[in-house]
């Protein structure tokens, strides 16, 4: 959806007053309208004008799949240049209430080529615009509003490296957070980086309550550089230094993502190294089950995962084991490859 001030401008040029823009925004962002035809407050000729000139979404909506296991939904968006990206909706419900989390893509493909990741395998194609990122969330919000629910959380963990598309990503965060738009709490938004230090430094200066997640995966420099090429120019020492500085400036804890890869990073030694690295740091570790993607990595066994968790817990490092969602629709972490027929 266009930005508010751009919509006002487009409507003004076509001879419509500002309050029409307000009505459109109200309908699209607050009432869940994705079809101008159904906005009863608008005159017929304005509906026609909008249909032709102001698409609700900045992309076409392709195939949507719903997981039979857990209700996770994955959708393929077709961008105006024919490229494709995916986003995922995960729905949680427990004693504390309901959460609807959208996992958005920030780039088409990714340049960073982590050895275990399906998106990395694709290579980099282009950055998404702020509108293309925010519209992924708007799309799912519309689906949820039809059931009188809404998107409560957004994670930048789809395709792409958010900090290599820094400005557009931050712009999209501001759109999502804007009270005129979806009004999603900054605390409900998490940006995940594979460790782009320059981005972390900039992010430390943003005056926002947005969460930071770092894909650590291996607790030593050499081992990390082996499967995550980004670690060569962004060494573990410097990465930790930039994260300490982030915590110092923002007083916010960092989430560390750690995908358990069989025989690569899931041993007792690895767990001890990780515990030592994070000792005394304001952090939370998310242990993630690896989703196999046809790349030469296997997920760790249950007992390795439990042992790993136990060692971290025993060292006083806050940790949880994340349950993987949407595996049957290839919507789980690292399985997004923008293919129509995936799954
Ligand atoms: N580029 C960013 C954000 C997108 S990836 C980053 O790397 O942080 C989101 C998370 O999924 C990252 O932690 C990534 O390492 C992880 N991931 C990649 N491939 C995976 C796979 N096959 N199974 C599980 N997690 C995977
Ligand atoms: Fe890119 Fe993240 Fe995949 Fe690495 S894990 S290739 S940084 S999307």
Tab-separated table of C-alpha atoms and ligand atoms in Angstrom:
chain	number	residue	atom	x	y	z
A	1	UNK	CA	0.000	0.000	0.000
A	2	UNK	CA	1.216	3.505	-0.783
A	3	UNK	CA	2.501	5.667	2.062
A	4	UNK	CA	-0.132	7.973	3.542
A	5	UNK	CA	1.372	11.157	2.221
A	6	UNK	CA	1.817	9.641	-1.238
A	7	UNK	CA	-1.797	8.504	-1.270
A	8	UNK	CA	-2.961	11.994	-0.328
A	9	UNK	CA	-0.880	13.348	-3.211
A	10	UNK	CA	-2.210	10.843	-5.768
A	11	UNK	CA	-5.786	11.547	-4.722
A	12	UNK	CA	-5.221	15.306	-4.675
A	13	UNK	CA	-3.874	15.221	-8.227
A	14	UNK	CA	-7.022	13.390	-9.260
A	15	UNK	CA	-9.197	16.017	-7.538
A	16	UNK	CA	-10.106	14.175	-4.326
A	17	UNK	CA	-9.919	15.731	-0.855
A	18	UNK	CA	-7.628	14.489	1.910
A	19	UNK	CA	-10.371	12.818	3.909
A	20	UNK	CA	-10.706	10.247	1.146
A	21	UNK	CA	-7.153	9.100	1.858
A	22	UNK	CA	-8.101	8.764	5.504
A	23	UNK	CA	-11.086	6.613	4.584
A	24	UNK	CA	-8.958	4.390	2.378
A	25	UNK	CA	-6.310	3.949	5.070
A	26	UNK	CA	-8.937	3.249	7.685
A	27	UNK	CA	-10.511	0.565	5.498
A	28	UNK	CA	-7.281	-1.091	4.369
A	29	UNK	CA	-5.321	-0.999	7.606
A	30	UNK	CA	-7.955	-1.060	10.336
A	31	UNK	CA	-10.907	-2.905	8.875
A	32	UNK	CA	-9.016	-5.457	6.841
A	33	UNK	CA	-10.306	-4.364	3.435
A	34	UNK	CA	-8.403	-5.703	0.442
A	35	UNK	CA	-11.009	-4.852	-2.188
A	36	UNK	CA	-11.921	-1.205	-2.865
A	37	UNK	CA	-15.287	-2.367	-4.157
A	38	UNK	CA	-16.336	-3.237	-0.613
A	39	UNK	CA	-15.456	0.113	0.969
A	40	UNK	CA	-18.964	1.479	1.318
A	41	UNK	CA	-17.925	5.017	2.238
A	42	UNK	CA	-16.289	5.618	-1.171
A	43	UNK	CA	-18.142	6.911	-4.234
A	44	UNK	CA	-18.201	4.553	-7.218
A	45	UNK	CA	-15.896	6.567	-9.443
A	46	UNK	CA	-13.257	6.771	-6.713
A	47	UNK	CA	-13.390	2.985	-6.309
A	48	UNK	CA	-12.700	2.668	-10.030
A	49	UNK	CA	-9.856	5.202	-9.822
A	50	UNK	CA	-8.259	3.320	-6.926
A	51	UNK	CA	-8.600	-0.074	-8.603
A	52	UNK	CA	-6.725	1.237	-11.609
A	53	UNK	CA	-4.128	3.401	-9.958
A	54	UNK	CA	-3.507	2.302	-6.370
A	55	UNK	CA	-3.095	-1.459	-5.932
A	56	UNK	CA	-3.698	-2.578	-2.335
A	57	UNK	CA	-0.574	-4.771	-2.511
A	58	UNK	CA	2.627	-3.902	-4.356
A	59	UNK	CA	2.789	-7.467	-5.739
A	60	UNK	CA	0.567	-10.199	-7.083
A	61	UNK	CA	-0.485	-12.953	-4.719
A	62	UNK	CA	0.377	-16.461	-5.853
A	63	UNK	CA	-0.089	-19.864	-4.336
A	64	UNK	CA	-0.983	-20.119	-0.616
A	65	UNK	CA	-0.361	-23.311	1.310
A	66	UNK	CA	-1.656	-24.219	4.753
A	67	UNK	CA	0.157	-26.770	6.900
A	68	UNK	CA	-1.947	-29.729	7.943
A	69	UNK	CA	0.272	-30.204	10.984
A	70	UNK	CA	0.060	-26.798	12.655
A	71	UNK	CA	-1.949	-24.365	10.498
A	72	UNK	CA	1.166	-22.460	9.416
A	73	UNK	CA	0.558	-20.695	6.100
A	74	UNK	CA	3.041	-19.888	3.392
A	75	UNK	CA	2.350	-17.653	0.423
A	76	UNK	CA	4.269	-16.843	-2.721
A	77	UNK	CA	4.265	-13.227	-3.873
A	78	UNK	CA	4.975	-12.299	-7.472
A	79	UNK	CA	6.775	-8.979	-7.651
A	80	UNK	CA	6.190	-6.505	-10.447
A	81	UNK	CA	9.388	-7.599	-12.222
A	82	UNK	CA	8.358	-11.254	-12.123
A	83	UNK	CA	10.654	-12.213	-9.233
A	84	UNK	CA	9.217	-14.217	-6.373
A	85	UNK	CA	9.461	-14.137	-2.591
A	86	UNK	CA	7.711	-15.966	0.199
A	87	UNK	CA	6.304	-15.092	3.609
A	88	UNK	CA	4.962	-17.304	6.366
A	89	UNK	CA	2.246	-16.884	9.018
A	90	UNK	CA	2.610	-18.838	12.245
A	91	UNK	CA	-0.283	-18.925	14.699
A	92	UNK	CA	0.240	-19.676	18.375
A	93	UNK	CA	-2.293	-20.002	21.103
A	94	UNK	CA	-1.591	-20.705	24.777
A	95	UNK	CA	-2.553	-19.582	28.291
A	96	UNK	CA	-1.119	-16.122	27.716
A	97	UNK	CA	-3.300	-15.597	24.638
A	98	UNK	CA	-2.956	-15.718	20.884
A	99	UNK	CA	-0.014	-14.636	18.817
A	100	UNK	CA	0.081	-14.352	15.045
A	101	UNK	CA	3.628	-14.013	13.768
A	102	UNK	CA	4.527	-13.189	10.176
A	103	UNK	CA	7.980	-14.107	8.896
A	104	UNK	CA	8.892	-11.676	6.097
A	105	UNK	CA	11.493	-11.689	3.352
A	106	UNK	CA	13.739	-8.667	2.950
A	107	UNK	CA	15.516	-9.550	-0.317
A	108	UNK	CA	14.981	-11.803	-3.318
A	109	UNK	CA	17.566	-14.499	-2.606
A	110	UNK	CA	20.605	-13.775	-0.455
A	111	UNK	CA	24.232	-13.011	-1.242
A	112	UNK	CA	25.666	-14.566	1.903
A	113	UNK	CA	25.611	-18.226	0.961
A	114	UNK	CA	25.500	-19.877	4.363
A	115	UNK	CA	26.224	-23.499	3.494
A	116	UNK	CA	23.061	-24.897	5.135
A	117	UNK	CA	20.496	-22.419	3.790
A	118	UNK	CA	18.210	-22.881	0.772
A	119	UNK	CA	17.874	-19.122	0.227
A	120	UNK	CA	21.659	-18.731	0.164
A	121	UNK	CA	21.834	-21.370	-2.518
A	122	UNK	CA	19.721	-19.165	-4.802
A	123	UNK	CA	22.211	-16.299	-4.726
A	124	UNK	CA	21.206	-12.654	-4.573
A	125	UNK	CA	18.732	-11.155	-6.979
A	126	UNK	CA	17.533	-7.808	-5.564
A	127	UNK	CA	16.512	-5.849	-2.486
A	128	UNK	CA	12.835	-5.522	-1.648
A	129	UNK	CA	11.335	-2.056	-1.262
A	130	UNK	CA	9.905	-0.984	2.111
A	131	UNK	CA	6.429	-1.270	0.625
A	132	UNK	CA	7.061	-4.799	-0.639
A	133	UNK	CA	8.217	-5.842	2.823
A	134	UNK	CA	5.369	-4.178	4.744
A	135	UNK	CA	2.747	-5.491	2.297
A	136	UNK	CA	3.676	-9.088	3.141
A	137	UNK	CA	2.410	-8.367	6.644
A	138	UNK	CA	-0.612	-6.433	5.382
A	139	UNK	CA	-1.605	-9.423	3.270
A	140	UNK	CA	-1.680	-11.777	6.267
A	141	UNK	CA	-3.350	-9.148	8.424
A	142	UNK	CA	-6.215	-9.125	5.944
A	143	UNK	CA	-6.554	-12.904	6.188
A	144	UNK	CA	-6.589	-12.673	9.983
A	145	UNK	CA	-8.996	-9.715	10.169
A	146	UNK	CA	-11.576	-11.868	8.395
A	147	UNK	CA	-11.422	-14.014	11.558
A	148	UNK	CA	-11.344	-10.961	13.832
A	149	UNK	CA	-7.691	-11.436	14.616
A	150	UNK	CA	-4.588	-9.485	13.622
A	151	UNK	CA	-0.844	-9.768	13.119
A	152	UNK	CA	0.797	-9.294	16.515
A	153	UNK	CA	4.438	-10.094	15.709
A	154	UNK	CA	6.798	-9.786	12.761
A	155	UNK	CA	10.156	-11.523	12.332
A	156	UNK	CA	12.592	-10.621	9.550
A	157	UNK	CA	13.646	-14.228	9.096
A	158	UNK	CA	12.449	-15.009	5.592
A	159	UNK	CA	14.551	-14.733	2.471
A	160	UNK	CA	17.466	-12.319	2.515
A	161	UNK	CA	19.807	-10.571	4.932
A	162	UNK	CA	17.931	-7.602	6.437
A	163	UNK	CA	21.097	-5.645	7.272
A	164	UNK	CA	22.254	-5.765	3.651
A	165	UNK	CA	19.028	-3.913	2.815
A	166	UNK	CA	19.196	-1.749	5.897
A	167	UNK	CA	17.355	1.435	4.910
A	168	UNK	CA	14.388	-0.304	3.290
A	169	UNK	CA	14.097	-2.706	6.206
A	170	UNK	CA	14.031	0.110	8.764
A	171	UNK	CA	11.543	2.013	6.658
A	172	UNK	CA	9.292	-1.043	6.585
A	173	UNK	CA	9.614	-1.406	10.373
A	174	UNK	CA	8.382	2.167	10.724
A	175	UNK	CA	5.426	1.514	8.419
A	176	UNK	CA	4.419	-1.580	10.431
A	177	UNK	CA	4.786	0.319	13.674
A	178	UNK	CA	2.892	3.419	12.449
A	179	UNK	CA	-0.383	3.848	14.299
A	180	UNK	CA	-2.135	4.899	11.105
A	181	UNK	CA	-1.018	1.621	9.527
A	182	UNK	CA	-0.907	-1.768	11.262
A	183	UNK	CA	0.229	-0.308	14.588
A	184	UNK	CA	2.344	-3.358	15.463
A	185	UNK	CA	4.287	-2.814	18.686
A	186	UNK	CA	8.029	-2.365	18.135
A	187	UNK	CA	8.577	-4.967	20.881
A	188	UNK	CA	6.690	-7.432	18.728
A	189	UNK	CA	9.126	-6.987	15.833
A	190	UNK	CA	12.434	-8.888	15.510
A	191	UNK	CA	15.150	-8.301	12.922
A	192	UNK	CA	17.516	-11.238	12.367
A	193	UNK	CA	21.031	-10.817	11.006
A	194	UNK	CA	23.690	-13.348	10.191
A	195	UNK	CA	26.179	-10.932	11.761
A	196	UNK	CA	26.611	-7.871	9.538
A	197	UNK	CA	28.521	-5.655	11.962
A	198	UNK	CA	27.933	-2.390	10.134
A	199	UNK	CA	24.196	-3.035	10.368
A	200	UNK	CA	24.370	-3.860	14.071
A	201	UNK	CA	26.203	-0.574	14.665
A	202	UNK	CA	23.526	1.410	12.856
A	203	UNK	CA	20.764	-0.545	14.561
A	204	UNK	CA	22.241	0.403	17.971
A	205	UNK	CA	21.593	4.038	17.150
A	206	UNK	CA	17.941	3.620	16.182
A	207	UNK	CA	15.738	4.799	18.947
A	208	UNK	CA	13.365	1.843	18.644
A	209	UNK	CA	12.307	-1.031	20.899
A	210	UNK	CA	12.700	-3.539	18.047
A	211	UNK	CA	14.386	-6.856	18.975
A	212	UNK	CA	17.672	-8.027	17.495
A	213	UNK	CA	18.378	-11.674	16.695
A	214	UNK	CA	21.794	-12.895	15.568
A	215	UNK	CA	22.331	-16.139	13.692
A	216	UNK	CA	25.372	-17.434	15.524
A	217	UNK	CA	25.267	-21.178	14.784
A	218	UNK	CA	28.918	-21.884	15.625
A	219	UNK	CA	30.685	-20.515	18.733
A	220	UNK	CA	34.208	-20.386	17.271
A	221	UNK	CA	35.664	-18.175	14.544
A	222	UNK	CA	37.118	-20.915	12.344
A	223	UNK	CA	34.135	-23.227	12.542
A	224	UNK	CA	31.748	-20.368	11.918
A	225	UNK	CA	33.649	-19.054	8.916
A	226	UNK	CA	33.554	-22.518	7.423
A	227	UNK	CA	29.770	-22.633	7.061
A	228	UNK	CA	28.989	-18.892	7.151
A	229	UNK	CA	31.205	-16.961	4.725
A	230	UNK	CA	30.012	-13.645	6.267
A	231	UNK	CA	32.136	-14.531	9.306
A	232	UNK	CA	35.361	-14.053	7.331
A	233	UNK	CA	35.029	-10.266	7.074
A	234	UNK	CA	32.867	-10.000	10.199
A	235	UNK	CA	34.862	-11.981	12.731
A	236	UNK	CA	33.344	-13.454	15.875
A	237	UNK	CA	35.432	-11.181	18.141
A	238	UNK	CA	34.326	-8.042	16.354
A	239	UNK	CA	30.757	-9.318	16.165
A	240	UNK	CA	30.615	-9.866	19.930
A	241	UNK	CA	32.171	-6.452	20.498
A	242	UNK	CA	29.485	-4.799	18.375
A	243	UNK	CA	26.789	-6.743	20.245
A	244	UNK	CA	28.188	-5.720	23.631
A	245	UNK	CA	28.041	-2.155	22.425
A	246	UNK	CA	24.434	-2.685	21.261
A	247	UNK	CA	23.450	-4.004	24.701
A	248	UNK	CA	25.290	-1.134	26.413
A	249	UNK	CA	23.496	1.461	24.319
A	250	UNK	CA	20.005	-0.037	24.272
A	251	UNK	CA	19.919	-2.189	27.400
A	252	UNK	CA	18.107	-4.784	25.305
A	253	UNK	CA	18.991	-8.449	25.260
A	254	UNK	CA	20.168	-10.144	22.077
A	255	UNK	CA	18.582	-13.377	20.814
A	256	UNK	CA	21.100	-15.850	19.464
A	257	UNK	CA	19.829	-18.286	16.863
A	258	UNK	CA	21.596	-21.634	16.868
A	259	UNK	CA	20.565	-24.234	14.296
A	260	UNK	CA	21.601	-27.692	15.472
A	261	UNK	CA	23.482	-29.440	12.655
A	262	UNK	CA	24.371	-33.079	13.162
A	263	UNK	CA	28.069	-33.578	13.757
A	264	UNK	CA	28.863	-29.947	12.859
A	265	UNK	CA	27.934	-27.799	15.864
A	266	UNK	CA	25.926	-30.029	18.193
A	267	UNK	CA	28.627	-31.648	20.333
A	268	UNK	CA	29.273	-31.262	24.062
A	269	UNK	CA	32.364	-29.159	23.279
A	270	UNK	CA	30.303	-26.833	21.098
A	271	UNK	CA	27.752	-26.389	23.881
A	272	UNK	CA	30.534	-25.575	26.356
A	273	UNK	CA	32.146	-23.109	23.931
A	274	UNK	CA	28.789	-21.433	23.394
A	275	UNK	CA	28.122	-21.229	27.124
A	276	UNK	CA	31.546	-19.699	27.667
A	277	UNK	CA	31.062	-17.193	24.849
A	278	UNK	CA	27.726	-15.987	26.190
A	279	UNK	CA	28.547	-16.153	29.888
A	280	UNK	CA	27.618	-12.837	31.539
A	281	UNK	CA	26.058	-11.414	28.389
A	282	UNK	CA	22.449	-10.162	28.204
A	283	UNK	CA	21.119	-12.824	25.896
A	284	UNK	CA	18.697	-15.588	25.042
A	285	UNK	CA	19.607	-18.607	22.940
A	286	UNK	CA	17.079	-20.156	20.557
A	287	UNK	CA	18.091	-23.664	19.630
A	288	UNK	CA	16.525	-24.399	16.264
A	289	UNK	CA	15.890	-27.753	14.702
A	290	UNK	CA	17.501	-27.908	11.264
A	291	UNK	CA	15.060	-28.285	8.400
A	292	UNK	CA	16.614	-30.457	5.782
A	293	UNK	CA	16.652	-28.845	2.364
A	294	UNK	CA	18.621	-31.176	0.143
A	295	UNK	CA	21.908	-29.541	1.191
A	296	UNK	CA	24.549	-31.793	2.756
A	297	UNK	CA	23.508	-31.205	6.380
A	298	UNK	CA	21.409	-33.295	8.725
A	299	UNK	CA	19.390	-32.311	11.749
A	300	UNK	CA	20.701	-33.307	15.148
A	301	UNK	CA	19.211	-36.192	17.037
A	302	UNK	CA	16.853	-35.611	19.961
A	303	UNK	CA	19.410	-36.686	22.562
A	304	UNK	CA	22.095	-34.327	21.202
A	305	UNK	CA	19.609	-31.453	21.318
A	306	UNK	CA	18.599	-32.255	24.883
A	307	UNK	CA	22.198	-32.579	26.044
A	308	UNK	CA	23.046	-29.259	24.380
A	309	UNK	CA	20.127	-27.567	26.114
A	310	UNK	CA	21.103	-29.070	29.448
A	311	UNK	CA	24.685	-27.789	29.221
A	312	UNK	CA	23.543	-24.243	28.454
A	313	UNK	CA	20.938	-24.333	31.216
A	314	UNK	CA	23.529	-25.689	33.626
A	315	UNK	CA	25.777	-22.734	32.807
A	316	UNK	CA	22.987	-20.257	33.497
A	317	UNK	CA	22.553	-19.216	29.870
A	318	UNK	CA	18.868	-18.505	29.081
A	319	UNK	CA	17.881	-20.934	26.362
A	320	UNK	CA	14.876	-22.485	24.658
A	321	UNK	CA	14.352	-25.135	22.042
A	322	UNK	CA	12.273	-23.775	19.192
A	323	UNK	CA	9.723	-26.053	17.643
A	324	UNK	CA	9.815	-25.914	13.890
A	325	UNK	CA	6.579	-24.954	12.138
A	326	UNK	CA	5.154	-25.570	8.700
A	327	UNK	CA	7.628	-28.242	7.645
A	328	UNK	CA	5.131	-30.006	5.402
A	329	UNK	CA	4.731	-26.865	3.271
A	330	UNK	CA	8.457	-26.048	3.159
A	331	UNK	CA	7.666	-22.947	5.171
A	332	UNK	CA	10.127	-23.564	7.961
A	333	UNK	CA	13.338	-21.584	8.590
A	334	UNK	CA	15.773	-21.797	5.728
A	335	UNK	CA	13.380	-23.634	3.438
A	336	UNK	CA	12.184	-20.551	1.582
A	337	UNK	CA	13.425	-20.670	-1.947
A	338	UNK	CA	10.688	-18.820	-3.826
A	339	UNK	CA	9.584	-21.816	-5.840
A	340	UNK	CA	5.977	-22.197	-6.874
A	341	UNK	CA	6.014	-25.956	-6.528
A	342	UNK	CA	8.050	-26.253	-3.324
A	343	UNK	CA	6.323	-28.759	-1.091
B	1	LIG	N1	19.572	-13.695	6.826
B	1	LIG	C1	19.108	-13.585	8.149
B	1	LIG	C2	17.631	-13.795	8.310
B	1	LIG	C3	16.986	-14.915	7.517
B	1	LIG	S1	17.395	-16.572	7.913
B	1	LIG	C4	19.862	-14.512	9.052
B	1	LIG	O1	20.561	-15.370	8.572
B	1	LIG	O2	19.753	-14.332	10.267
B	1	LIG	C5	16.469	-16.924	9.388
B	1	LIG	C6	17.098	-18.019	10.254
B	1	LIG	O3	16.929	-19.318	9.687
B	1	LIG	C7	18.585	-17.838	10.441
B	1	LIG	O4	18.933	-18.022	11.778
B	1	LIG	C8	19.140	-18.931	9.561
B	1	LIG	O5	20.428	-19.275	9.905
B	1	LIG	C9	18.151	-20.027	9.797
B	1	LIG	N2	18.206	-21.103	8.822
B	1	LIG	C10	18.699	-21.081	7.566
B	1	LIG	N3	18.535	-22.285	6.978
B	1	LIG	C11	17.918	-23.085	7.866
B	1	LIG	C12	17.436	-24.427	7.839
B	1	LIG	N4	17.553	-25.159	6.754
B	1	LIG	N5	16.841	-24.925	8.946
B	1	LIG	C13	16.675	-24.153	10.042
B	1	LIG	N6	17.075	-22.882	10.122
B	1	LIG	C14	17.698	-22.344	9.054
B	2	LIG	FE1	21.309	-15.458	3.810
B	2	LIG	FE2	20.380	-15.835	6.314
B	2	LIG	FE3	20.325	-17.831	4.490
B	2	LIG	FE4	22.662	-17.030	5.472
B	2	LIG	S1	20.966	-17.970	6.623
B	2	LIG	S2	22.232	-17.425	3.320
B	2	LIG	S3	22.332	-14.841	5.698
B	2	LIG	S4	19.186	-15.914	4.403
